[in-house]
Amino acid sequence: MTKCMRNIQNLKTYVSTLICDDDFQKFKLLGQELGGNLLISWLHYDEHQNPVTSIGLLHSENNQLKSVCTFQGKINLIQASITFNKSFISFVTKEVRNSGRTSDEEIQDVSSDSNSAEKQQYSAFCFKLDEDSAVARTLDDSALILPSQSRQTFVQFLYRQKQPTTSERLLVFTHREAASIYVVDSENSSHEVVSLKLSELLVQSFIWIQWDHDSQTLYYISHRKAPKFDNGTASNAPITHKQEVPPILSALQFHDDLPFETVLNIPFTLPDQVNFIPPCNTYKDNPIPLRISDCSLNISVVSNPIGAVAICHHYVYQPVTSSCDKAPIELKSDSEVYLAYSIILLHHGKLMHCDISDIPWTVASSVHPVFSMQEDQYVIVYAPNLFIHLLDVGLHHEPCCHIMLPVVNAQESSSSQQLSVLSGNVIIDCETFNIIDLPMSTSVLEQFFKSPDTTVFNKISILHYFLVHTNSLDVISRLLDTMVSNILDINITKMLQEILIGGTYSAVGRNLSTDALPLTKLLPLTTNQTGSLKFFLPGEHSVIITYEALNDPSVMLLSPSQRVVPYRGDMWTRLWDAIPVNPVSRFKPSTVVDKLTVSLVCYQPEALSRCCTPLSPGTAMVGASGTLTDFAQMSGNLRSNSKVGIDPLPFFEVKSSAASKQEHVISVNLRELSMYLLKNFKVSGSFRIRECPMQVHAVATRYAACQLDLSRFVCSSLTKASAVNTYVDRGLSLIDSMKPAHRSVFFIVLERYALAVEQLAYPFPEGFPSFFTYLGYKSLTPGMFLQYVRANVLELNVDVMKVIMADLPNSANELAMKLRLLTLLPRSRAKRLLNQWHHPISLMLRAREHSLNVLSGVQLSQMHQYSHKKLNFTPGKGLQVLASHDKSSPLDTFFDLLTAKANLADLDFNLLIEATLASLHDL
């Protein structure tokens, strides 16, 4: 269905404007042909006020109406089909046998009377079309295909890609009787008589049948033994229910000039009549899609030409309390039942169940969900006045991240049980002919994300949709604004993790070579559960989603080598290729987290220095690029398809030490992912991948680069959402210029971000740890700041420690704070800071360490001789410890001990003397 049809709010009103007839009445939908064209009928009156029934074809591309044929009198048409070249038309009428007369009022009464099925009479006709469609014809028995009968009957012409020359093929379906092919002889047919001959009997006694006009496939369910594809000797003869053979859902694929072939045979479980609602005895004469069954079955097959096929089955049930209870269940109006639907995902080899509890029987019995396929990504389940379920069951990854939307818009509501899917997310109400455009728009999903009643599962699924399916980083930025406005939500961290995981997966998949694409099936996809799931909807309704693996789904399909034309590409060969064989689980970030838990304990940045001075720059560990920022450029332009600009980070991405902790995190991610891909790439890859294992390193390197890129993107977006202007100022001075309240809120935002990154073992941008530590120092109380440092949330790097040490005054409490911070540092880092702290306490601590090294026998030649600034002290009472004429001072005695252990050239007498003088005074 094109965009033109979506602009129409009511199809009946639109057609009436095209016809421009005041007597326009009894508008009906008769069917949908290839390309989305609609067959419609209406009743009007000629110049003599005689009733006339017309059939027209509404083109979906331009919404233009073309009259096809006209018949005299009031004819109750329910379904029709037309050939591709518009030469023949076949339709079905329904009459009510009541004293030999037909009445529209009686027909309406029959549709609501379950005991009047025998009164309904279906008749199928076929006519050759004239060029002059305005001439009214007479409907007589000469054009009758089958005798009138009480079972529902539909007709459908087969399409040919090549223009036919002498014949057309017509399918005729009669419920629980037969599905047959009739051949229409074009040369021997006239406007009065159509040459029609039965060609072949396709199916006998089917329970359910559906025609897919896009793929020219016929699906049906019957009680028969499934034919074996290996030898083809099984019989197609129907069997009785007493033989206890389960129903088989089969698919017949039709071709132009070749015989049709059975491409699918899958056992299909129908509801147990004891535990389920008893079947009704009437039919829904709904021609879109072309499907025949009684109203107790709601089964639909939705597919996509690229190979996605889903078999959907809706039912209502009430759990049985006792296994011995065989009596039928009597449901009252206030009884609560389960509204459920099962979907066989052939392209995933899985069976998905969805059960919604505590639905009143009066509501559940009147709801008939419709199923449709949104391109090749989502199966849409629309339950009128209840919900819209967007099932992420596309070909590119396993089923996950389903979105359940409430029906809140009046345009999306409908009390009708006659709903038809025109295409994708466009549905028509066949009673009111209102066109319902189901919400898959960005604005609707954004609004639902902002709702306080939306569950975290739905929010994560919406983030997954915008990240993986649409790559809309501008929308993600707006959703981050919403998350920051509610930053105290405990689920913020989970949503940030989904942005990191999903955004990385999406970024890696772009610009990869064809050989490397299969490896993306092993990369992390989402933080949502991919197995069984349970969550709650507003109104205390629980939703339970479970999965079952199909037992060898490839056996149910006809292999490409056994097709009529072997290996010719179509939907079924693509489905065969899509079925997973020996599926392997995706790489888990927790693997890297476990490795870092051990390695970071022993991590010493100063020991990894690559130059003589730890503060001097060097070559990055992760590759040939010089910095982490250069490494991030390997991921490409993250916002190539985004409308939002790149905002600078609130800090300068400058290396503060030679060996960065973030480089270590990236190297561990790169190593672990490379090893995982190398072990499992043969299972998921193609033959060319097996011959080129270098793709493993390329994918792993790109993934590690995209991790850093996504980390920078989230940090930048959160900064912008926190109303921090990074164009005016950046770095630590930006924190000093912020108001205290603003600093506190910004710290909470970055705390959520830091937690999300740490739990996924993602790298931080360069400069973030120091910026975050200084922000915490300015936002938290001293006691709380020390707790964050002890918990390893805040890192005391050299650059930020210099600023903190200089910012703290030299009062007693602040000196104690400095000493506590120094004790929390690694020994080498604390020594560097002590050498640059010009304070008597620093002299004392360095002198004690110097003396300890001398007395313990440490090689002083390997020790660094740090310069120190001479401090002037006023003489105090403690000078009696110095040398006098009558005795040696304790300092002389101590120097004697030191000279006995080391050479005079190795002793720093100035440091020892100044430290001794400093210790004599009250600091």
PDB file of C-alpha atoms in Angstrom, residues 539-698:
ATOM      1  CA  GLY A 539      -4.295  -2.398  34.677  1.00  0.00           C
ATOM      2  CA  GLU A 540      -2.378  -5.295  36.274  1.00  0.00           C
ATOM      3  CA  HIS A 541      -2.299  -7.374  33.090  1.00  0.00           C
ATOM      4  CA  SER A 542       0.765  -9.570  32.891  1.00  0.00           C
ATOM      5  CA  VAL A 543       2.404 -10.317  29.551  1.00  0.00           C
ATOM      6  CA  ILE A 544       4.404 -13.519  29.274  1.00  0.00           C
ATOM      7  CA  ILE A 545       6.566 -14.158  26.200  1.00  0.00           C
ATOM      8  CA  THR A 546       8.186 -17.546  25.787  1.00  0.00           C
ATOM      9  CA  TYR A 547      10.053 -19.305  23.007  1.00  0.00           C
ATOM     10  CA  GLU A 548      10.359 -22.883  21.852  1.00  0.00           C
ATOM     11  CA  ALA A 549      12.874 -24.205  19.362  1.00  0.00           C
ATOM     12  CA  LEU A 550      11.430 -25.957  16.329  1.00  0.00           C
ATOM     13  CA  ASN A 551      12.708 -29.462  15.840  1.00  0.00           C
ATOM     14  CA  ASP A 552      14.849 -29.283  12.707  1.00  0.00           C
ATOM     15  CA  PRO A 553      12.857 -26.676  10.705  1.00  0.00           C
ATOM     16  CA  SER A 554      14.863 -27.396   7.556  1.00  0.00           C
ATOM     17  CA  VAL A 555      13.083 -30.769   7.303  1.00  0.00           C
ATOM     18  CA  MET A 556       9.770 -28.935   6.988  1.00  0.00           C
ATOM     19  CA  LEU A 557      10.974 -27.050   3.898  1.00  0.00           C
ATOM     20  CA  LEU A 558      11.681 -28.239   0.399  1.00  0.00           C
ATOM     21  CA  SER A 559      15.416 -27.838  -0.106  1.00  0.00           C
ATOM     22  CA  PRO A 560      16.630 -25.689  -3.022  1.00  0.00           C
ATOM     23  CA  SER A 561      18.064 -28.770  -4.728  1.00  0.00           C
ATOM     24  CA  GLN A 562      14.623 -30.447  -4.783  1.00  0.00           C
ATOM     25  CA  ARG A 563      12.740 -27.531  -6.297  1.00  0.00           C
ATOM     26  CA  VAL A 564      11.168 -27.669  -9.734  1.00  0.00           C
ATOM     27  CA  VAL A 565      13.954 -25.386 -10.881  1.00  0.00           C
ATOM     28  CA  PRO A 566      16.838 -26.169  -8.507  1.00  0.00           C
ATOM     29  CA  TYR A 567      18.440 -23.219  -6.724  1.00  0.00           C
ATOM     30  CA  ARG A 568      16.309 -20.600  -8.439  1.00  0.00           C
ATOM     31  CA  GLY A 569      16.051 -17.725  -5.995  1.00  0.00           C
ATOM     32  CA  ASP A 570      12.696 -16.922  -4.430  1.00  0.00           C
ATOM     33  CA  MET A 571      11.238 -16.393  -0.962  1.00  0.00           C
ATOM     34  CA  TRP A 572      11.566 -20.067  -0.037  1.00  0.00           C
ATOM     35  CA  THR A 573      15.206 -20.453  -1.012  1.00  0.00           C
ATOM     36  CA  ARG A 574      16.010 -17.318   1.012  1.00  0.00           C
ATOM     37  CA  LEU A 575      14.068 -18.764   3.918  1.00  0.00           C
ATOM     38  CA  TRP A 576      16.103 -21.961   3.644  1.00  0.00           C
ATOM     39  CA  ASP A 577      19.327 -19.930   3.801  1.00  0.00           C
ATOM     40  CA  ALA A 578      18.068 -17.922   6.776  1.00  0.00           C
ATOM     41  CA  ILE A 579      17.285 -20.915   9.001  1.00  0.00           C
ATOM     42  CA  PRO A 580      20.003 -21.017  11.674  1.00  0.00           C
ATOM     43  CA  VAL A 581      22.189 -24.103  11.803  1.00  0.00           C
ATOM     44  CA  ASN A 582      24.014 -24.730  15.084  1.00  0.00           C
ATOM     45  CA  PRO A 583      23.372 -21.235  16.433  1.00  0.00           C
ATOM     46  CA  VAL A 584      26.037 -19.775  18.717  1.00  0.00           C
ATOM     47  CA  SER A 585      25.333 -17.335  21.516  1.00  0.00           C
ATOM     48  CA  ARG A 586      26.574 -13.790  21.183  1.00  0.00           C
ATOM     49  CA  PHE A 587      29.643 -12.425  22.893  1.00  0.00           C
ATOM     50  CA  LYS A 588      28.836 -11.192  26.401  1.00  0.00           C
ATOM     51  CA  PRO A 589      30.394  -8.008  27.829  1.00  0.00           C
ATOM     52  CA  SER A 590      30.461  -9.733  31.214  1.00  0.00           C
ATOM     53  CA  THR A 591      33.415 -11.747  29.899  1.00  0.00           C
ATOM     54  CA  VAL A 592      35.506  -8.591  29.687  1.00  0.00           C
ATOM     55  CA  VAL A 593      34.187  -7.386  33.041  1.00  0.00           C
ATOM     56  CA  ASP A 594      35.419 -10.577  34.693  1.00  0.00           C
ATOM     57  CA  LYS A 595      38.840 -10.210  33.092  1.00  0.00           C
ATOM     58  CA  LEU A 596      39.149  -6.579  34.156  1.00  0.00           C
ATOM     59  CA  THR A 597      38.118  -7.430  37.708  1.00  0.00           C
ATOM     60  CA  VAL A 598      41.381  -9.345  38.024  1.00  0.00           C
ATOM     61  CA  SER A 599      43.696  -7.325  35.802  1.00  0.00           C
ATOM     62  CA  LEU A 600      42.813  -3.881  37.146  1.00  0.00           C
ATOM     63  CA  VAL A 601      43.750  -4.943  40.675  1.00  0.00           C
ATOM     64  CA  CYS A 602      47.330  -5.397  39.516  1.00  0.00           C
ATOM     65  CA  TYR A 603      47.202  -2.482  37.094  1.00  0.00           C
ATOM     66  CA  GLN A 604      50.028   0.070  37.587  1.00  0.00           C
ATOM     67  CA  PRO A 605      49.985   2.842  34.974  1.00  0.00           C
ATOM     68  CA  GLU A 606      53.409   4.141  35.971  1.00  0.00           C
ATOM     69  CA  ALA A 607      54.956   0.715  35.381  1.00  0.00           C
ATOM     70  CA  LEU A 608      53.684   0.826  31.793  1.00  0.00           C
ATOM     71  CA  SER A 609      55.303   4.163  31.017  1.00  0.00           C
ATOM     72  CA  ARG A 610      56.782   4.174  27.549  1.00  0.00           C
ATOM     73  CA  CYS A 611      59.050   7.216  28.017  1.00  0.00           C
ATOM     74  CA  CYS A 612      61.489   8.497  30.572  1.00  0.00           C
ATOM     75  CA  THR A 613      58.887  10.772  32.146  1.00  0.00           C
ATOM     76  CA  PRO A 614      55.431   9.417  33.004  1.00  0.00           C
ATOM     77  CA  LEU A 615      53.765  12.660  31.914  1.00  0.00           C
ATOM     78  CA  SER A 616      55.269  12.708  28.434  1.00  0.00           C
ATOM     79  CA  PRO A 617      53.195  11.446  25.485  1.00  0.00           C
ATOM     80  CA  GLY A 618      53.867   8.181  23.744  1.00  0.00           C
ATOM     81  CA  THR A 619      52.514   5.713  21.210  1.00  0.00           C
ATOM     82  CA  ALA A 620      49.091   4.299  21.977  1.00  0.00           C
ATOM     83  CA  MET A 621      48.870   0.692  23.064  1.00  0.00           C
ATOM     84  CA  VAL A 622      45.814  -0.091  20.997  1.00  0.00           C
ATOM     85  CA  GLY A 623      47.278   0.484  17.580  1.00  0.00           C
ATOM     86  CA  ALA A 624      49.266   2.747  15.372  1.00  0.00           C
ATOM     87  CA  SER A 625      47.231   5.844  16.191  1.00  0.00           C
ATOM     88  CA  GLY A 626      48.624   8.238  18.728  1.00  0.00           C
ATOM     89  CA  THR A 627      45.672   8.740  21.078  1.00  0.00           C
ATOM     90  CA  LEU A 628      42.338   7.234  21.961  1.00  0.00           C
ATOM     91  CA  THR A 629      40.683  10.021  19.984  1.00  0.00           C
ATOM     92  CA  ASP A 630      42.527   8.892  16.866  1.00  0.00           C
ATOM     93  CA  PHE A 631      41.519   5.332  17.617  1.00  0.00           C
ATOM     94  CA  ALA A 632      37.856   6.375  17.809  1.00  0.00           C
ATOM     95  CA  GLN A 633      38.065   7.746  14.277  1.00  0.00           C
ATOM     96  CA  MET A 634      38.475   4.176  13.036  1.00  0.00           C
ATOM     97  CA  SER A 635      34.749   3.650  13.656  1.00  0.00           C
ATOM     98  CA  GLY A 636      33.840   6.146  10.971  1.00  0.00           C
ATOM     99  CA  ASN A 637      31.441   9.031  11.259  1.00  0.00           C
ATOM    100  CA  LEU A 638      28.963   7.991  13.911  1.00  0.00           C
ATOM    101  CA  ARG A 639      26.521  10.707  12.935  1.00  0.00           C
ATOM    102  CA  SER A 640      26.746  10.274   9.192  1.00  0.00           C
ATOM    103  CA  ASN A 641      22.975   9.737   8.964  1.00  0.00           C
ATOM    104  CA  SER A 642      22.085  12.042  11.825  1.00  0.00           C
ATOM    105  CA  LYS A 643      20.771  15.586  11.697  1.00  0.00           C
ATOM    106  CA  VAL A 644      22.226  16.603  15.048  1.00  0.00           C
ATOM    107  CA  GLY A 645      25.603  18.316  15.265  1.00  0.00           C
ATOM    108  CA  ILE A 646      28.653  17.161  17.180  1.00  0.00           C
ATOM    109  CA  ASP A 647      28.974  18.864  20.556  1.00  0.00           C
ATOM    110  CA  PRO A 648      32.357  19.066  22.291  1.00  0.00           C
ATOM    111  CA  LEU A 649      32.926  17.098  25.441  1.00  0.00           C
ATOM    112  CA  PRO A 650      33.016  19.050  28.720  1.00  0.00           C
ATOM    113  CA  PHE A 651      36.712  18.219  29.137  1.00  0.00           C
ATOM    114  CA  PHE A 652      39.797  18.259  26.966  1.00  0.00           C
ATOM    115  CA  GLU A 653      40.736  14.890  25.527  1.00  0.00           C
ATOM    116  CA  VAL A 654      44.403  15.208  26.428  1.00  0.00           C
ATOM    117  CA  LYS A 655      46.478  12.380  27.797  1.00  0.00           C
ATOM    118  CA  SER A 656      47.267  12.865  31.453  1.00  0.00           C
ATOM    119  CA  SER A 657      49.595   9.879  31.777  1.00  0.00           C
ATOM    120  CA  ALA A 658      51.609   7.667  29.501  1.00  0.00           C
ATOM    121  CA  ALA A 659      49.687   4.469  30.229  1.00  0.00           C
ATOM    122  CA  SER A 660      45.938   5.122  30.334  1.00  0.00           C
ATOM    123  CA  LYS A 661      43.539   2.806  32.079  1.00  0.00           C
ATOM    124  CA  GLN A 662      41.168   3.261  29.133  1.00  0.00           C
ATOM    125  CA  GLU A 663      43.793   1.881  26.760  1.00  0.00           C
ATOM    126  CA  HIS A 664      44.003  -1.154  28.973  1.00  0.00           C
ATOM    127  CA  VAL A 665      40.194  -1.573  28.824  1.00  0.00           C
ATOM    128  CA  ILE A 666      40.233  -1.318  25.043  1.00  0.00           C
ATOM    129  CA  SER A 667      43.058  -3.824  24.724  1.00  0.00           C
ATOM    130  CA  VAL A 668      41.216  -6.364  26.893  1.00  0.00           C
ATOM    131  CA  ASN A 669      38.003  -5.880  24.867  1.00  0.00           C
ATOM    132  CA  LEU A 670      39.938  -6.310  21.651  1.00  0.00           C
ATOM    133  CA  ARG A 671      41.712  -9.455  22.846  1.00  0.00           C
ATOM    134  CA  GLU A 672      38.662 -11.190  24.300  1.00  0.00           C
ATOM    135  CA  LEU A 673      36.390 -10.415  21.346  1.00  0.00           C
ATOM    136  CA  SER A 674      39.028 -11.490  18.834  1.00  0.00           C
ATOM    137  CA  MET A 675      39.468 -14.817  20.581  1.00  0.00           C
ATOM    138  CA  TYR A 676      35.701 -15.381  20.735  1.00  0.00           C
ATOM    139  CA  LEU A 677      35.195 -14.587  17.053  1.00  0.00           C
ATOM    140  CA  LEU A 678      38.125 -16.764  16.092  1.00  0.00           C
ATOM    141  CA  LYS A 679      36.667 -19.731  17.959  1.00  0.00           C
ATOM    142  CA  ASN A 680      33.142 -19.375  16.565  1.00  0.00           C
ATOM    143  CA  PHE A 681      33.421 -17.711  13.145  1.00  0.00           C
ATOM    144  CA  LYS A 682      33.312 -21.038  11.282  1.00  0.00           C
ATOM    145  CA  VAL A 683      29.901 -21.810  12.714  1.00  0.00           C
ATOM    146  CA  SER A 684      28.250 -18.560  11.674  1.00  0.00           C
ATOM    147  CA  GLY A 685      30.255 -17.589   8.642  1.00  0.00           C
ATOM    148  CA  SER A 686      30.132 -18.562   5.037  1.00  0.00           C
ATOM    149  CA  PHE A 687      32.722 -20.472   3.073  1.00  0.00           C
ATOM    150  CA  ARG A 688      34.555 -17.299   2.145  1.00  0.00           C
ATOM    151  CA  ILE A 689      34.794 -16.298   5.797  1.00  0.00           C
ATOM    152  CA  ARG A 690      36.464 -19.589   6.613  1.00  0.00           C
ATOM    153  CA  GLU A 691      39.097 -18.813   4.027  1.00  0.00           C
ATOM    154  CA  CYS A 692      39.725 -15.312   5.391  1.00  0.00           C
ATOM    155  CA  PRO A 693      40.144 -15.330   9.174  1.00  0.00           C
ATOM    156  CA  MET A 694      41.683 -11.842   9.012  1.00  0.00           C
ATOM    157  CA  GLN A 695      38.095 -10.555   8.985  1.00  0.00           C
ATOM    158  CA  VAL A 696      37.963 -11.541  12.638  1.00  0.00           C
ATOM    159  CA  HIS A 697      40.578  -8.985  13.605  1.00  0.00           C
ATOM    160  CA  ALA A 698      38.992  -6.329  11.402  1.00  0.00           C
TER     161      ALA A 698
END
